Coordinates of C-alpha atoms and ligand atoms in Angstrom, one line a residue:
X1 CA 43.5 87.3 189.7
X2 CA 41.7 87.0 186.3
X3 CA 40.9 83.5 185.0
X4 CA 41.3 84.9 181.7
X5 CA 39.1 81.4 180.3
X6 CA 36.1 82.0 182.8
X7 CA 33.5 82.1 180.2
X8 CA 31.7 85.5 180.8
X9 CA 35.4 87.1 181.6
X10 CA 36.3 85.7 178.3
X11 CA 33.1 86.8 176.2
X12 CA 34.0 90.1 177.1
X13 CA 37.5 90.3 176.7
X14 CA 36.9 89.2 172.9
X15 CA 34.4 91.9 172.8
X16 CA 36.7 94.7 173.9
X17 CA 39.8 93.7 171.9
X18 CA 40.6 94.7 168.5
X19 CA 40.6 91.7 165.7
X20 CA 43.9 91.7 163.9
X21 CA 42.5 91.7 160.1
X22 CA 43.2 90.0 156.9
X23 CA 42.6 91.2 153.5
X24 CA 42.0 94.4 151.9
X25 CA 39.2 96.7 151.8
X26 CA 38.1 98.5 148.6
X27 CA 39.7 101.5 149.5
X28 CA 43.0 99.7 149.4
X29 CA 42.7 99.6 145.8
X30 CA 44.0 102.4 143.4
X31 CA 44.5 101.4 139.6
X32 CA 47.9 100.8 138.5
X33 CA 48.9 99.5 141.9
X34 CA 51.0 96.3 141.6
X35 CA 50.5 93.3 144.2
X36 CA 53.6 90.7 144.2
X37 CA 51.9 87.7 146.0
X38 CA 53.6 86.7 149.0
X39 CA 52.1 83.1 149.0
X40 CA 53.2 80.8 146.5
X41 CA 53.2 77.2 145.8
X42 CA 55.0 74.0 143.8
X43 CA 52.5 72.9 141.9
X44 CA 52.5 68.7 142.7
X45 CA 51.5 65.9 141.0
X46 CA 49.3 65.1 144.1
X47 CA 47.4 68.6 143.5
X48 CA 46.8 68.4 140.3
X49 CA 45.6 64.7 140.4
X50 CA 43.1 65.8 143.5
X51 CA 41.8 68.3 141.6
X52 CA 41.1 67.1 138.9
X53 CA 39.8 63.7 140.3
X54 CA 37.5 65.4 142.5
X55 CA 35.8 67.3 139.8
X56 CA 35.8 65.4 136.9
X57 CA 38.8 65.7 134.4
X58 CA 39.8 62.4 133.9
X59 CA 42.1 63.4 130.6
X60 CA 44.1 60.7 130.5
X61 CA 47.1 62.7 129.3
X62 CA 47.0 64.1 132.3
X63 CA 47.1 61.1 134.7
X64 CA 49.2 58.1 132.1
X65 CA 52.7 58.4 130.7
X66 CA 51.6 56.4 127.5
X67 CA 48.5 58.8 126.4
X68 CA 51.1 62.1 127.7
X69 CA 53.7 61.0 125.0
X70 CA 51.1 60.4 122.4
X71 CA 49.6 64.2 122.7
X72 CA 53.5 65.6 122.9
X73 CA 54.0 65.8 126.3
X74 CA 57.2 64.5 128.3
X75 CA 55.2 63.1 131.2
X76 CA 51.7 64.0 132.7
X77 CA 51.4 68.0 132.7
X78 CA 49.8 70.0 135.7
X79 CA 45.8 69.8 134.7
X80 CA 45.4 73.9 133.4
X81 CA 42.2 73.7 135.5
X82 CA 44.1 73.4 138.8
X83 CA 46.6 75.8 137.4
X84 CA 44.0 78.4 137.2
X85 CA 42.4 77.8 140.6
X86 CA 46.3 78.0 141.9
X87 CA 46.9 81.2 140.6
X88 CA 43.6 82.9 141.7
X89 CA 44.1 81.3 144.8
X90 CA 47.5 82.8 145.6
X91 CA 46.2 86.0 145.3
X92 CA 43.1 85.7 147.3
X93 CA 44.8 86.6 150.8
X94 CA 45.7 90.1 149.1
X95 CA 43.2 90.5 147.0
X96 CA 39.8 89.3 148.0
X97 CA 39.8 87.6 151.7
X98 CA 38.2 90.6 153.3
X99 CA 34.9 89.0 151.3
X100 CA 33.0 90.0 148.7
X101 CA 31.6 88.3 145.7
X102 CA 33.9 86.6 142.8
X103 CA 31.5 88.3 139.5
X104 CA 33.7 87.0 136.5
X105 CA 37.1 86.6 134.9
X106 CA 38.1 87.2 130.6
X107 CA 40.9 87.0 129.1
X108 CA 42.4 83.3 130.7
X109 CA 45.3 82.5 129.0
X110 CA 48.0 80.0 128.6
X111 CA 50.7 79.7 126.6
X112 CA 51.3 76.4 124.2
X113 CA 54.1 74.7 126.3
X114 CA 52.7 72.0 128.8
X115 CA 53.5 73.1 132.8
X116 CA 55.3 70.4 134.6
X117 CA 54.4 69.2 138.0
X118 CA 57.5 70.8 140.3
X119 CA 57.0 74.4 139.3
X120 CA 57.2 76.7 141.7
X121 CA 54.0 79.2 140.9
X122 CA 55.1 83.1 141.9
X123 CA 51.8 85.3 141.0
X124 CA 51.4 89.2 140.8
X125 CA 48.7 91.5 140.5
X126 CA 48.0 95.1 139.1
X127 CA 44.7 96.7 140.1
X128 CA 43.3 98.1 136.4
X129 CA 39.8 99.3 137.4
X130 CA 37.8 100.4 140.2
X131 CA 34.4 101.5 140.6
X132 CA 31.2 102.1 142.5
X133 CA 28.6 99.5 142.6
X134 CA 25.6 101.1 142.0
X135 CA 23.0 98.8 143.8
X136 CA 25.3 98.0 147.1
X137 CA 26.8 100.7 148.8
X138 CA 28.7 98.7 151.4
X139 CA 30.9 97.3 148.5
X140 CA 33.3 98.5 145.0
X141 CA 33.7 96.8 141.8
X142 CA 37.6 95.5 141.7
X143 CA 39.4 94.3 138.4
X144 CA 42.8 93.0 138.4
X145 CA 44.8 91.5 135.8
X146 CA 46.7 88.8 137.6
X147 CA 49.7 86.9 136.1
X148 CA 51.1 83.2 137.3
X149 CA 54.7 82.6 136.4
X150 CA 57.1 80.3 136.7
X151 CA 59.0 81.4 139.8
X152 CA 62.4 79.9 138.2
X153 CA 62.2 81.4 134.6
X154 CA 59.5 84.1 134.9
X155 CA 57.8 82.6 131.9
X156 CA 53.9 83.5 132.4
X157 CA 52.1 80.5 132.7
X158 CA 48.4 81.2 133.5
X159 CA 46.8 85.1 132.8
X160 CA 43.5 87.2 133.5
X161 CA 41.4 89.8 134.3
X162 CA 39.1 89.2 137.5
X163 CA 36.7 91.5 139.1
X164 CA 35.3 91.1 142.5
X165 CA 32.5 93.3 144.3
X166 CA 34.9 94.4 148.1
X167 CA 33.6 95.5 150.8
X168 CA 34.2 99.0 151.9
X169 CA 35.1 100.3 155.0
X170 CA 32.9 103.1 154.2
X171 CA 29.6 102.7 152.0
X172 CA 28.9 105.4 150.1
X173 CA 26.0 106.9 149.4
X174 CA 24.2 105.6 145.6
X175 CA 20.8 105.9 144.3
X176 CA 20.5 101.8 145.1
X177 CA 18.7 101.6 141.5
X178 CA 21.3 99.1 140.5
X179 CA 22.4 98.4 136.9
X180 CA 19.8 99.8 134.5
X181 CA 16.9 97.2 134.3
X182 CA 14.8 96.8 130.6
X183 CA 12.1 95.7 129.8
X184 CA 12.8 94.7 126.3
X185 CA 11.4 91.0 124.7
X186 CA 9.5 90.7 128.7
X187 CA 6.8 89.3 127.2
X188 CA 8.1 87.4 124.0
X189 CA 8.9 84.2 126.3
X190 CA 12.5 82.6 125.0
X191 CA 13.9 83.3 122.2
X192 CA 15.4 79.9 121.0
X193 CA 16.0 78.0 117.5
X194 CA 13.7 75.5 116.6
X195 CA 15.8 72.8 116.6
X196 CA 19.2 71.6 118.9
X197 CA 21.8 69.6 116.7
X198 CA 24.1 67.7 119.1
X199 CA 27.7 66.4 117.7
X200 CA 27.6 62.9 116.5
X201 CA 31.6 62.1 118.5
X202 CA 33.7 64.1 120.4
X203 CA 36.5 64.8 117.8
X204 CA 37.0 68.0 115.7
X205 CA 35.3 66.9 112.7
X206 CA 32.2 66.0 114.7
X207 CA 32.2 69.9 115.8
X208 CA 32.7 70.9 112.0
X209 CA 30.0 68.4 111.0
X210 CA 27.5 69.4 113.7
X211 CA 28.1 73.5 112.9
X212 CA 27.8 72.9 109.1
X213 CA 24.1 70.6 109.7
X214 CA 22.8 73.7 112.4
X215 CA 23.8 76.3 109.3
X216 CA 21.5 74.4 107.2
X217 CA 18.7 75.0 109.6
X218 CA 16.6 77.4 112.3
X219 CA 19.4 75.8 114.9
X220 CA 21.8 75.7 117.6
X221 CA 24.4 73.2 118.9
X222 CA 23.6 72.4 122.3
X223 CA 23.5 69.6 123.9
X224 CA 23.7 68.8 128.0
X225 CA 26.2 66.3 129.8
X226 CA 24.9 63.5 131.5
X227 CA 27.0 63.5 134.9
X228 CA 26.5 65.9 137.6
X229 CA 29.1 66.4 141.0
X230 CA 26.9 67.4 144.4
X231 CA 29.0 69.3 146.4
X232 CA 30.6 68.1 149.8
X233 CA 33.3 69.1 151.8
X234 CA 35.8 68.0 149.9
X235 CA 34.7 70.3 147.1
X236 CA 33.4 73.3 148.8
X237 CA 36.1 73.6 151.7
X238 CA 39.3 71.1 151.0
X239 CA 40.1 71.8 147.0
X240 CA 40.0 76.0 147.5
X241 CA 42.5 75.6 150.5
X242 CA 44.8 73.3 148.7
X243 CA 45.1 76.3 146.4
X244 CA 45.9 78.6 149.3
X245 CA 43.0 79.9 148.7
X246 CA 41.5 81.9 152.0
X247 CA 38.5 83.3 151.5
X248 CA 36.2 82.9 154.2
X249 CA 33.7 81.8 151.7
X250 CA 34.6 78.3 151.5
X251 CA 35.6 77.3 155.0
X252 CA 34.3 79.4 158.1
X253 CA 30.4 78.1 158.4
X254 CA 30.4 80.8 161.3
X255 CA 30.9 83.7 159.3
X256 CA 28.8 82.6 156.7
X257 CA 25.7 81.7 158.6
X258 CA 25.5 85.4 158.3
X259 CA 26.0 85.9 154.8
X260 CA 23.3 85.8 151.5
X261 CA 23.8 82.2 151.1
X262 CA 24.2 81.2 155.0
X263 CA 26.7 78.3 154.4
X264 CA 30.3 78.5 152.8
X265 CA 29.7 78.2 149.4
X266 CA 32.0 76.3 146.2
X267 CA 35.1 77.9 144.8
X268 CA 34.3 79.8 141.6
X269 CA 37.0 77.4 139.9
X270 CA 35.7 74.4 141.6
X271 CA 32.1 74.9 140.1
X272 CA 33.7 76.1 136.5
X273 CA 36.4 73.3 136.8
X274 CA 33.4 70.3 137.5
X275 CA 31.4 71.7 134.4
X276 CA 34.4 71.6 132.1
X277 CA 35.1 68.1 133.5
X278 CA 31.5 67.2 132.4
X279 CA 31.9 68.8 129.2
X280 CA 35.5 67.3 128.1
X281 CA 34.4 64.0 129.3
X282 CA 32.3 64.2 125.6
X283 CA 35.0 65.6 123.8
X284 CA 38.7 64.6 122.6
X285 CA 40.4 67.7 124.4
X286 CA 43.7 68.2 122.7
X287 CA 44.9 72.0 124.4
X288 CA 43.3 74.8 126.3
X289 CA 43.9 77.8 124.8
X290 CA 42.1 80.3 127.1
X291 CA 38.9 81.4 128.3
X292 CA 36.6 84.6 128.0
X293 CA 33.5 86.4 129.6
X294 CA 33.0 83.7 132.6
X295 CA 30.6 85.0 135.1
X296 CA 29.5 83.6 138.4
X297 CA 25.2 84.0 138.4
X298 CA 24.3 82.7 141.9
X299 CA 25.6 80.3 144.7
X300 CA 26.5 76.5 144.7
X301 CA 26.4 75.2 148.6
X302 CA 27.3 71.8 150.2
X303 CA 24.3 69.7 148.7
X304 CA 23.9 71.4 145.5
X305 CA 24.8 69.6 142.3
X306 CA 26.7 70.8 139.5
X307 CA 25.8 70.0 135.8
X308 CA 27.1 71.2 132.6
X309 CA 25.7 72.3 129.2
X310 CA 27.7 73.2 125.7
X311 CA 26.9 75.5 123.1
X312 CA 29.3 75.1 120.3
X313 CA 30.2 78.5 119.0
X314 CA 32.7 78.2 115.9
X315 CA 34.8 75.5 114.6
X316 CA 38.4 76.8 112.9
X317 CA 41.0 74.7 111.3
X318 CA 43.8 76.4 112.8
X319 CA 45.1 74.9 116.0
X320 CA 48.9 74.6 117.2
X321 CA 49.2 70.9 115.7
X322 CA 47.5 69.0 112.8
X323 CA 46.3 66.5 114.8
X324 CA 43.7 69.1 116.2
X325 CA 41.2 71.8 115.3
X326 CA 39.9 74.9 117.1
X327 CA 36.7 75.0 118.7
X328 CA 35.0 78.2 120.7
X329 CA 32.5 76.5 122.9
X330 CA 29.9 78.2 125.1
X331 CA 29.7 76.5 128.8
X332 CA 26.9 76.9 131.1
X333 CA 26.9 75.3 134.6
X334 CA 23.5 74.7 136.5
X335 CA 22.1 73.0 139.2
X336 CA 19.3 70.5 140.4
X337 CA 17.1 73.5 139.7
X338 CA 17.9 73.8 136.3
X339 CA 19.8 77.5 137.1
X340 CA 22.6 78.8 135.6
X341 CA 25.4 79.3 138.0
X342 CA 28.6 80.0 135.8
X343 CA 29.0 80.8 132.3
X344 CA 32.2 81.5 130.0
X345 CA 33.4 81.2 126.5
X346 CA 35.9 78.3 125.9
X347 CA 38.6 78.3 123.6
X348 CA 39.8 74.5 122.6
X349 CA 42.2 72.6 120.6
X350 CA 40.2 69.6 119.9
X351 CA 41.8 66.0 118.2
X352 CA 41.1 65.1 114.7
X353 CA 39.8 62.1 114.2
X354 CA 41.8 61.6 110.6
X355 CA 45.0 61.5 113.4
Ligands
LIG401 C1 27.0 88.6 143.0 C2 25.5 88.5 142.9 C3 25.0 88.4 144.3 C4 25.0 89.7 142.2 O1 23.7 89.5 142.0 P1 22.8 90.6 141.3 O2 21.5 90.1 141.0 O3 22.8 91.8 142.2 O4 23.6 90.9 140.0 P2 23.9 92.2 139.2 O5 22.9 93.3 139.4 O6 24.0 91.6 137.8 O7 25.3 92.6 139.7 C5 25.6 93.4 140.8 C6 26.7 94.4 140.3 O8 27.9 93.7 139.9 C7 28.2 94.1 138.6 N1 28.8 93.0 137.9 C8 28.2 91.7 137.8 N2 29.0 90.9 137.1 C9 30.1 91.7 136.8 C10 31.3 91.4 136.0 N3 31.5 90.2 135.5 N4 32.2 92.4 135.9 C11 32.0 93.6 136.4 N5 30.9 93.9 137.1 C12 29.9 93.0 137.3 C13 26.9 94.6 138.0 O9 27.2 95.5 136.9 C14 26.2 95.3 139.1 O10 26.8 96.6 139.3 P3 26.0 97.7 140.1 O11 26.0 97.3 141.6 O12 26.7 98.9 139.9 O13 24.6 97.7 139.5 C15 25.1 87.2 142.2 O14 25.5 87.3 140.8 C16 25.8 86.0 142.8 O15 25.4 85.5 143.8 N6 26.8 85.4 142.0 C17 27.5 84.3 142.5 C18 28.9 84.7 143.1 C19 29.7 83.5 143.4 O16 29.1 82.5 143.9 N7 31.0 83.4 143.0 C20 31.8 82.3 143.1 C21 32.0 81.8 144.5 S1 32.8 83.1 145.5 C22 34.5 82.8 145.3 O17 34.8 81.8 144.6 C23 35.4 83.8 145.9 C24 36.9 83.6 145.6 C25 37.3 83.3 144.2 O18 37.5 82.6 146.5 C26 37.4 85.0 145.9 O19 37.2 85.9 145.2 O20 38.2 85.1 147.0

């Protein structure tokens, strides 16, 4: 009789079955296609807290009844952050679980009312472009605009475009030269402004103040944030799958001993979450209004540590309330090796100080 668990019996057995498979190739894609998520999830008051505790965003409207009335809220909202990285992570089992690399996201947006812990979260996809990848052959370029609503009211609570590279089943045949390389200001070294003006506070008029002072100047403001997060398990492996998120990425070191990086690597929305933590913990946050043009530039591993840097863009008087102002910041993450690994334009609602 077999002994199904003798070792070499059982090496080839695995070898000769067939692998039942999760996820969807590029060729699964066609534009217009509509995905209705199957997973879904009530967004707690224990998820949000753990997500934002373990990167960072220690808003106390957020976590404290007393400072969630005094911004207009009826209790402690769910942290927008972990909202995001909730609705991308629905999706991932349909979308991008085969593999493949997360590239960049626009358009994140979320509507004025605050989202209250006990939602139920019920996301859908439609497929709006696909497209050859030039320099690898064994993958295509997928962008979906993904919606999170409110399973109860269907009110859209988080929205985006996203675009993934996904494998193929077949690769196709390209000329491997990749997206048009130039050699334009090569040898010019960096082109930067002569001097950095950093915001004196963290409220709106320090943002006005800093903006009007860099005018008068050959300047910029930028400025860095002191903290940095080094990623550990908890970050890389535990805060994707409490989104649902299961992309083998973040939690089978097998797989990914074969991969680019060789080691699962951070959730896009973990290392983009940490550097906003970084970043709002110098700033009064009032709302998030959305975000634009994030990309991901290279790899954060277990070890690696994340750090932040702002670039303050424009400064409008315009926001939802009076108590705040609106501020476009540009926010670059990098680590220990002073490399960029996620950028993306932020759109804020930032207190007043006159309040
Ligand atoms: C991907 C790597 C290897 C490319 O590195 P490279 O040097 O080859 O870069 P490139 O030449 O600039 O880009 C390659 C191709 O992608 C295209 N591309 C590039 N960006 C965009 C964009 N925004 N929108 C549309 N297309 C884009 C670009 O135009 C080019 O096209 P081509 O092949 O035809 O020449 C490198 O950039 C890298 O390592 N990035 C880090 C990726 C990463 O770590 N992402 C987050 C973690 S993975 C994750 O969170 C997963 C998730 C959330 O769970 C989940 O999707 O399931």
């Amino acid at each position: 009789m077999t002994d199904w668990t003798d070792p070499e019996t059982f090496a080839q057995a695995l070898d000769e079955v067939e692998t039942k498979e999760k996820g969807n190739c590029f060729e699964d894609f066609a534009e217009g296609d509509v995905i209705e998520h199957d997973p879904g999830l009530t967004l707690t008051q224990f998820g949000s807290e753990k997500w934002m505790s373990q990167t960072l965003n220690h808003d106390p409207a957020y976590w404290r009844s007393d400072a969630a009335a005094a911004r207009g809220f009826e209790e402690p909202p769910v942290h927008p952050d972990y909202l995001t990285a909730a609705t991308l992570g629905i999706t991932v089992e349909d979308l991008s679980e085969k593999g493949g690399y997360f590239l960049g996201r626009t358009d994140v947006r979320f509507p004025e009312a605050p989202v209250y812990t006990g939602t139920e979260l019920h996301v859908e996809s439609e497929v709006v472009n696909t497209a050859t990848s030039s320099s690898r052959p064994e993958y295509g370029i997928v962008s979906w605009r993904t919606r999170g609503k409110d399973a109860e009211t269907g009110d859209v609570l988080c929205s985006y475009e996203r675009t993934n590279m996904i494998p193929r089943r077949e690769p196709v045949a390209t000329d491997g030269s990749g997206a048009a390389a130039t050699d334009e200001g090569a040898d010019d070294g960096p082109d930067l402004p002569e001097t950095f003006v950093t915001p004196e506070g963290g409220y709106f008029e320090d943002f006005v103040d800093a903006l009007e002072q860099a005018d008068d100047e050959n300047a910029a403001v930028a400025y860095r944030h002191e903290r940095g997060r080094t990623q550990d398990d908890v970050t890389v492996a535990s805060l994707p799958l409490s989104t649902l998120n299961t992309a083998k990425q973040h939690h089978n070191v097998d797989v990914m001993s074969d991969s680019p990086s060789g080691n699962i690597v951070t959730y896009g929305d973990v290392t983009r979450s940490t550097a906003l933590g970084h970043a709002r913990s110098d700033e009064q946050t009032w709302r998030e209004v959305g975000f634009d043009d994030e990309s991901f530039h290279t790899f954060v591993a277990v070890g690696d540590t994340v750090y932040a840097f702002t670039r303050v863009l424009e400064a409008e008087n315009d926001a939802s309330s009076d108590a705040a102002g609106t501020v476009r910041f540009q926010h670059i993450a990098f680590n220990q090796d002073d490399e960029p690994v996620y950028s993306g334009t932020r759109t804020a609602e930032i207190q007043k100080r006159s309040k």
